[in-house]
Every structure is written in C-alpha cells, then in structure tokens.
Amino acid sequence: MNRTIGVVEDDPNIRDIVTAYLNKEGYQVEALDTAEKAWEYFQQSPPDLWVLDIMLPGIDGYEFCKRIRQTSEVPIIIISAKDEEVDKILGLELGGDDYLTKPFSPRELVARVKRQLKRWTVMKPEAKEETVAVIEAGPLALNETERSAYFRGKEVEVTTKEYDLLKILAEHENRAYSREELLIKVWGEDYFGSDRAVDDLVKRIRKKMKDLPLETVWGHGYRLRSSRDSS
C-alpha cells in the first residue's frame, strides 16, 4: 500500500531534500510551503503522516498541529530550528508525535517516518481485530469494537490517546500507574517528551467526564478508583 506523506516546509532546499529521500523509500509526497495550503490539502485528501515545520509564514506549525488534532490522530513529526526544551514540549503537547531539530539527517527522518507509520498502523481502530468486548468501570463503558467511550450512558467523543489511557486504567481499576508507565503504554517506548503530556491528557478527560473517579496519586501518577471500593 502506497503511503502519502504531507511535507509542510517553507525552505525549498529542505523541502526538496526531504521529498527526494521519502520518494526514494517509495512514499508519495505532497510538498507544501504554507500551513494554509496544507489545511486545504488535508480537507480534500488527508495524508498518512505529516512532516511539519514550525516556523511558517502565516499560520505557524503549532496552530496547524492544533487544527489537525481537533479531527485526526494521524502522526505528526515536527521539524524545527528551535531546540529549546520548552519548544519541544509545546510541540508534543499540542499533538506532535515526534520532534526533530534542524539540521537533521534525512535518513534519520525517514527512519522516524517508518516508525511512526508502523505504530499508527497498529494503533488505528480499523487495524485492530474486531471484538464485542465492552469494558465497564463504574460510570465508564468502553466499546472495543467501535473504540468509543460512554459515560453514564451517554457517548463522549474521545481521541485515540484519550481512549487508550482510559482503557489501560479501566482494565486495572485501583491500580496506580506512574506517569512514565502511561507515557510508554500510550505514546510508545520511543517517545522522548515530558510527562506533562500525561497530565494534559488526564485534564482533557476530566473535563469531558466530570465525575469520573480518575484520581491523582501524588508524586506518582494516576488510577481509576473502582466504584465498588468505598475506601
């Protein structure tokens, strides 16, 4: 199956080099120089992965990443001349799956593209074996066939990562997971970002499910308290 990569980079030299290396690996590439053009392309024919520069004219890469994450969990690899930790954390917390600092090796970028596509193939709903299992944890119910979440009987729209986190906690009620464990299980072992990404994910879930007994274990991580546990 031919994979399509959307490359959003305003530097023509970098854009051409990245395109050439990805083409050599058999990927189709849609190379764009602005986020505005990339957004139009996304709405018409979304790619399988984005390679996204941060410093763009007009809409910057951060804003574009936020827009994509409102409707899609497609992998995003951020490339940027900004190498400060705060920039990396911001990019990852806004929805980036990987962050590569310029100047970078095109071969390393290709390796990261392959890794993210492999992970996405495994993680996306249509790639999973169908099952009729429903996981119930107090007021929360997760339909594994649809990868959908229900809270107090009403469906709640969740992202892929929100669902994965809820599934881990619901399958093991009362077990306290550290932030590091949750990072590995939800984002993968090759994720290098801050564990603040876990806090941000929990915050979003709590906003959507206000009475969910998703507790903070101070200095450690989180657990989903069983409704049967009165202690």
mmCIF file of C-alpha atoms in Angstrom:
data_model
loop_
_atom_site.group_PDB
_atom_site.id
_atom_site.type_symbol
_atom_site.label_atom_id
_atom_site.label_comp_id
_atom_site.label_asym_id
_atom_site.label_seq_id
_atom_site.Cartn_x
_atom_site.Cartn_y
_atom_site.Cartn_z
ATOM 1 C CA MET A 1 0.000 0.000 0.000
ATOM 2 C CA ASN A 2 1.429 3.395 -1.031
ATOM 3 C CA ARG A 3 1.659 5.789 1.878
ATOM 4 C CA THR A 4 1.266 9.521 1.370
ATOM 5 C CA ILE A 5 3.357 11.963 3.384
ATOM 6 C CA GLY A 6 2.413 15.623 3.692
ATOM 7 C CA VAL A 7 5.557 17.781 3.969
ATOM 8 C CA VAL A 8 4.962 21.359 5.139
ATOM 9 C CA GLU A 9 8.202 23.350 4.880
ATOM 10 C CA ASP A 10 8.796 26.850 3.522
ATOM 11 C CA ASP A 11 12.525 26.346 2.863
ATOM 12 C CA PRO A 12 12.652 24.988 -0.715
ATOM 13 C CA ASN A 13 16.037 23.280 -0.211
ATOM 14 C CA ILE A 14 14.890 21.322 2.847
ATOM 15 C CA ARG A 15 11.539 20.599 1.192
ATOM 16 C CA ASP A 16 13.223 19.185 -1.908
ATOM 17 C CA ILE A 17 15.717 17.064 0.074
ATOM 18 C CA VAL A 18 13.013 15.596 2.334
ATOM 19 C CA THR A 19 10.801 14.903 -0.680
ATOM 20 C CA ALA A 20 13.634 13.172 -2.550
ATOM 21 C CA TYR A 21 14.506 10.890 0.366
ATOM 22 C CA LEU A 22 10.876 9.956 1.026
ATOM 23 C CA ASN A 23 10.241 9.327 -2.682
ATOM 24 C CA LYS A 24 13.287 7.045 -2.740
ATOM 25 C CA GLU A 25 11.657 4.952 0.011
ATOM 26 C CA GLY A 26 8.512 4.565 -2.079
ATOM 27 C CA TYR A 27 6.336 7.164 -0.359
ATOM 28 C CA GLN A 28 4.115 9.579 -2.253
ATOM 29 C CA VAL A 29 4.841 13.117 -1.110
ATOM 30 C CA GLU A 30 2.652 16.211 -1.165
ATOM 31 C CA ALA A 31 5.113 19.074 -0.586
ATOM 32 C CA LEU A 32 3.606 22.378 0.564
ATOM 33 C CA ASP A 33 5.154 25.677 1.634
ATOM 34 C CA THR A 34 2.403 27.072 3.891
ATOM 35 C CA ALA A 35 0.043 25.746 6.523
ATOM 36 C CA GLU A 36 -2.874 27.324 4.654
ATOM 37 C CA LYS A 37 -2.186 25.152 1.595
ATOM 38 C CA ALA A 38 -1.646 22.128 3.843
ATOM 39 C CA TRP A 39 -5.012 22.673 5.530
ATOM 40 C CA GLU A 40 -6.788 22.758 2.164
ATOM 41 C CA TYR A 41 -4.991 19.564 1.164
ATOM 42 C CA PHE A 42 -5.887 17.884 4.477
ATOM 43 C CA GLN A 43 -9.583 18.608 3.989
ATOM 44 C CA GLN A 44 -9.556 17.133 0.476
ATOM 45 C CA SER A 45 -7.161 14.205 0.748
ATOM 46 C CA PRO A 46 -5.571 13.685 4.193
ATOM 47 C CA PRO A 47 -2.115 12.053 4.141
ATOM 48 C CA ASP A 48 -0.958 9.125 6.275
ATOM 49 C CA LEU A 49 1.612 11.273 8.102
ATOM 50 C CA TRP A 50 2.713 14.907 8.340
ATOM 51 C CA VAL A 51 6.269 16.249 8.400
ATOM 52 C CA LEU A 52 5.670 19.739 9.757
ATOM 53 C CA ASP A 53 7.945 22.745 10.124
ATOM 54 C CA ILE A 54 7.102 25.099 12.991
ATOM 55 C CA MET A 55 8.329 28.429 11.621
ATOM 56 C CA LEU A 56 5.996 29.019 8.682
ATOM 57 C CA PRO A 57 4.670 32.224 7.103
ATOM 58 C CA GLY A 58 1.069 32.935 8.059
ATOM 59 C CA ILE A 59 -0.342 30.148 10.227
ATOM 60 C CA ASP A 60 2.573 28.577 12.107
ATOM 61 C CA GLY A 61 3.166 24.893 12.698
ATOM 62 C CA TYR A 62 1.851 24.971 16.274
ATOM 63 C CA GLU A 63 -1.542 26.293 15.172
ATOM 64 C CA PHE A 64 -1.683 23.844 12.260
ATOM 65 C CA CYS A 65 -0.915 20.955 14.606
ATOM 66 C CA LYS A 66 -3.754 22.055 16.907
ATOM 67 C CA ARG A 67 -6.187 22.180 13.987
ATOM 68 C CA ILE A 68 -5.252 18.692 12.812
ATOM 69 C CA ARG A 69 -5.652 17.267 16.306
ATOM 70 C CA GLN A 70 -9.218 18.553 16.535
ATOM 71 C CA THR A 71 -10.300 15.926 13.993
ATOM 72 C CA SER A 72 -7.457 13.449 13.434
ATOM 73 C CA GLU A 73 -4.796 11.425 15.261
ATOM 74 C CA VAL A 74 -2.654 10.992 12.123
ATOM 75 C CA PRO A 75 1.075 11.001 13.056
ATOM 76 C CA ILE A 76 2.854 14.368 13.004
ATOM 77 C CA ILE A 77 6.640 14.684 13.002
ATOM 78 C CA ILE A 78 7.697 18.222 13.832
ATOM 79 C CA ILE A 79 10.923 19.608 12.357
ATOM 80 C CA SER A 80 12.211 22.874 13.744
ATOM 81 C CA ALA A 81 15.295 25.037 14.211
ATOM 82 C CA LYS A 82 14.016 25.642 17.756
ATOM 83 C CA ASP A 83 15.923 23.258 20.017
ATOM 84 C CA GLU A 84 14.904 24.562 23.437
ATOM 85 C CA GLU A 85 13.169 22.006 25.655
ATOM 86 C CA VAL A 86 10.147 24.286 26.087
ATOM 87 C CA ASP A 87 9.641 24.358 22.295
ATOM 88 C CA LYS A 88 9.805 20.569 22.087
ATOM 89 C CA ILE A 89 7.361 20.163 24.970
ATOM 90 C CA LEU A 90 4.940 22.641 23.413
ATOM 91 C CA GLY A 91 5.051 20.884 20.054
ATOM 92 C CA LEU A 92 4.459 17.483 21.617
ATOM 93 C CA GLU A 93 1.710 18.692 23.937
ATOM 94 C CA LEU A 94 -0.124 20.275 21.016
ATOM 95 C CA GLY A 95 -0.255 16.858 19.373
ATOM 96 C CA GLY A 96 3.095 16.181 17.725
ATOM 97 C CA ASP A 97 4.250 12.562 17.882
ATOM 98 C CA ASP A 98 7.948 13.249 17.338
ATOM 99 C CA TYR A 99 10.274 16.266 17.211
ATOM 100 C CA LEU A 100 13.410 16.586 15.105
ATOM 101 C CA THR A 101 15.754 19.565 15.427
ATOM 102 C CA LYS A 102 17.348 21.195 12.389
ATOM 103 C CA PRO A 103 19.833 20.483 10.969
ATOM 104 C CA PHE A 104 18.910 16.806 10.822
ATOM 105 C CA SER A 105 19.903 13.761 8.837
ATOM 106 C CA PRO A 106 17.339 12.945 6.108
ATOM 107 C CA ARG A 107 17.984 9.252 6.819
ATOM 108 C CA GLU A 108 17.028 9.770 10.459
ATOM 109 C CA LEU A 109 13.820 11.493 9.373
ATOM 110 C CA VAL A 110 12.980 8.550 7.075
ATOM 111 C CA ALA A 111 13.613 6.131 9.980
ATOM 112 C CA ARG A 112 11.270 8.115 12.207
ATOM 113 C CA VAL A 113 8.626 8.248 9.472
ATOM 114 C CA LYS A 114 8.752 4.453 9.162
ATOM 115 C CA ARG A 115 8.494 4.017 12.931
ATOM 116 C CA GLN A 116 5.516 6.348 13.274
ATOM 117 C CA LEU A 117 3.673 4.745 10.342
ATOM 118 C CA LYS A 118 4.248 1.282 11.800
ATOM 119 C CA ARG A 119 2.908 2.425 15.167
ATOM 120 C CA TRP A 120 -0.091 4.157 13.541
ATOM 121 C CA THR A 121 -0.954 1.031 11.552
ATOM 122 C CA VAL A 122 -1.148 -0.937 14.791
ATOM 123 C CA MET A 123 -2.946 1.740 16.796
ATOM 124 C CA LYS A 124 -5.660 2.964 14.447
ATOM 125 C CA PRO A 125 -9.093 1.420 15.042
ATOM 126 C CA GLU A 126 -9.593 -0.278 11.662
ATOM 127 C CA ALA A 127 -6.347 -2.224 12.088
ATOM 128 C CA LYS A 128 -7.481 -3.926 15.276
ATOM 129 C CA GLU A 129 -9.233 -7.267 15.351
ATOM 130 C CA GLU A 130 -12.926 -6.934 15.883
ATOM 131 C CA THR A 131 -14.246 -7.870 19.287
ATOM 132 C CA VAL A 132 -17.559 -7.461 21.017
ATOM 133 C CA ALA A 133 -15.916 -6.817 24.365
ATOM 134 C CA VAL A 134 -17.152 -3.937 26.466
ATOM 135 C CA ILE A 135 -15.018 -2.753 29.368
ATOM 136 C CA GLU A 136 -17.032 -1.376 32.270
ATOM 137 C CA ALA A 137 -15.602 0.604 35.150
ATOM 138 C CA GLY A 138 -18.217 2.295 37.270
ATOM 139 C CA PRO A 139 -19.942 5.008 35.177
ATOM 140 C CA LEU A 140 -17.496 4.407 32.311
ATOM 141 C CA ALA A 141 -18.044 1.914 29.476
ATOM 142 C CA LEU A 142 -15.662 1.353 26.577
ATOM 143 C CA ASN A 143 -16.822 -0.376 23.402
ATOM 144 C CA GLU A 144 -13.700 -2.030 21.980
ATOM 145 C CA THR A 145 -15.298 -2.781 18.609
ATOM 146 C CA GLU A 146 -16.030 0.884 17.963
ATOM 147 C CA ARG A 147 -13.294 2.248 20.253
ATOM 148 C CA SER A 148 -15.957 4.507 21.680
ATOM 149 C CA ALA A 149 -16.493 5.748 25.231
ATOM 150 C CA TYR A 150 -19.716 6.112 27.195
ATOM 151 C CA PHE A 151 -20.053 7.974 30.470
ATOM 152 C CA ARG A 152 -23.237 7.499 32.483
ATOM 153 C CA GLY A 153 -24.846 6.001 29.384
ATOM 154 C CA LYS A 154 -24.032 8.885 27.043
ATOM 155 C CA GLU A 155 -21.386 8.675 24.352
ATOM 156 C CA VAL A 156 -18.440 11.024 24.851
ATOM 157 C CA GLU A 157 -16.173 11.886 21.941
ATOM 158 C CA VAL A 158 -12.580 10.939 22.761
ATOM 159 C CA THR A 159 -9.326 10.974 20.834
ATOM 160 C CA THR A 160 -7.215 7.863 20.210
ATOM 161 C CA LYS A 161 -4.850 8.644 23.075
ATOM 162 C CA GLU A 162 -7.698 9.505 25.458
ATOM 163 C CA TYR A 163 -9.316 6.166 24.660
ATOM 164 C CA ASP A 164 -6.051 4.263 25.132
ATOM 165 C CA LEU A 165 -5.437 5.870 28.519
ATOM 166 C CA LEU A 166 -8.993 5.156 29.679
ATOM 167 C CA LYS A 167 -8.700 1.536 28.522
ATOM 168 C CA ILE A 168 -5.478 0.972 30.474
ATOM 169 C CA LEU A 169 -6.953 2.425 33.669
ATOM 170 C CA ALA A 170 -10.379 0.771 33.269
ATOM 171 C CA GLU A 171 -8.880 -2.675 32.738
ATOM 172 C CA HIS A 172 -6.982 -2.360 36.014
ATOM 173 C CA GLU A 173 -9.204 -0.417 38.397
ATOM 174 C CA ASN A 174 -7.485 0.871 41.557
ATOM 175 C CA ARG A 175 -4.020 0.181 40.190
ATOM 176 C CA ALA A 176 -1.793 3.247 40.369
ATOM 177 C CA TYR A 177 0.158 3.831 37.161
ATOM 178 C CA SER A 178 3.163 6.121 37.134
ATOM 179 C CA ARG A 179 3.340 8.863 34.530
ATOM 180 C CA GLU A 180 6.315 7.082 32.943
ATOM 181 C CA GLU A 181 4.325 3.839 32.591
ATOM 182 C CA LEU A 182 1.446 5.689 30.962
ATOM 183 C CA LEU A 183 3.790 7.537 28.593
ATOM 184 C CA ILE A 184 5.232 4.231 27.365
ATOM 185 C CA LYS A 185 1.860 2.499 27.066
ATOM 186 C CA VAL A 186 0.043 5.361 25.305
ATOM 187 C CA TRP A 187 2.798 7.153 23.359
ATOM 188 C CA GLY A 188 5.291 4.277 22.892
ATOM 189 C CA GLU A 189 8.778 3.498 24.165
ATOM 190 C CA ASP A 190 10.440 5.874 21.686
ATOM 191 C CA TYR A 191 8.559 8.926 22.996
ATOM 192 C CA PHE A 192 11.014 11.450 24.472
ATOM 193 C CA GLY A 193 8.715 14.263 25.593
ATOM 194 C CA SER A 194 7.818 15.447 29.074
ATOM 195 C CA ASP A 195 5.420 13.510 31.296
ATOM 196 C CA ARG A 196 3.350 16.703 31.305
ATOM 197 C CA ALA A 197 1.706 15.164 28.236
ATOM 198 C CA VAL A 198 0.033 12.643 30.580
ATOM 199 C CA ASP A 199 -1.226 15.423 32.848
ATOM 200 C CA ASP A 200 -2.647 17.263 29.839
ATOM 201 C CA LEU A 201 -4.421 14.123 28.632
ATOM 202 C CA VAL A 202 -5.927 13.479 32.073
ATOM 203 C CA LYS A 203 -7.051 17.098 32.274
ATOM 204 C CA ARG A 204 -8.916 16.764 28.964
ATOM 205 C CA ILE A 205 -10.586 13.521 30.061
ATOM 206 C CA ARG A 206 -11.691 15.051 33.370
ATOM 207 C CA LYS A 207 -13.187 17.999 31.509
ATOM 208 C CA LYS A 208 -15.257 15.618 29.368
ATOM 209 C CA MET A 209 -16.234 13.280 32.241
ATOM 210 C CA LYS A 210 -16.541 15.486 35.300
ATOM 211 C CA ASP A 211 -17.442 12.837 37.912
ATOM 212 C CA LEU A 212 -15.142 10.099 36.656
ATOM 213 C CA PRO A 213 -13.139 8.774 39.658
ATOM 214 C CA LEU A 214 -9.828 9.334 37.890
ATOM 215 C CA GLU A 215 -7.592 10.108 40.827
ATOM 216 C CA THR A 216 -4.176 11.666 41.099
ATOM 217 C CA VAL A 217 -1.677 9.596 43.059
ATOM 218 C CA TRP A 218 0.550 12.401 44.288
ATOM 219 C CA GLY A 219 4.191 12.093 43.367
ATOM 220 C CA HIS A 220 3.452 9.046 41.228
ATOM 221 C CA GLY A 221 0.701 9.140 38.620
ATOM 222 C CA TYR A 222 -2.974 8.198 38.248
ATOM 223 C CA ARG A 223 -5.534 5.483 38.907
ATOM 224 C CA LEU A 224 -9.180 4.871 38.182
ATOM 225 C CA ARG A 225 -10.879 4.208 41.501
ATOM 226 C CA SER A 226 -13.408 1.395 41.474
ATOM 227 C CA SER A 227 -16.947 2.439 42.281
ATOM 228 C CA ARG A 228 -17.144 -0.724 44.379
ATOM 229 C CA ASP A 229 -14.294 0.491 46.564
ATOM 230 C CA SER A 230 -15.611 2.724 49.305
ATOM 231 C CA SER A 231 -12.249 3.260 50.970
#
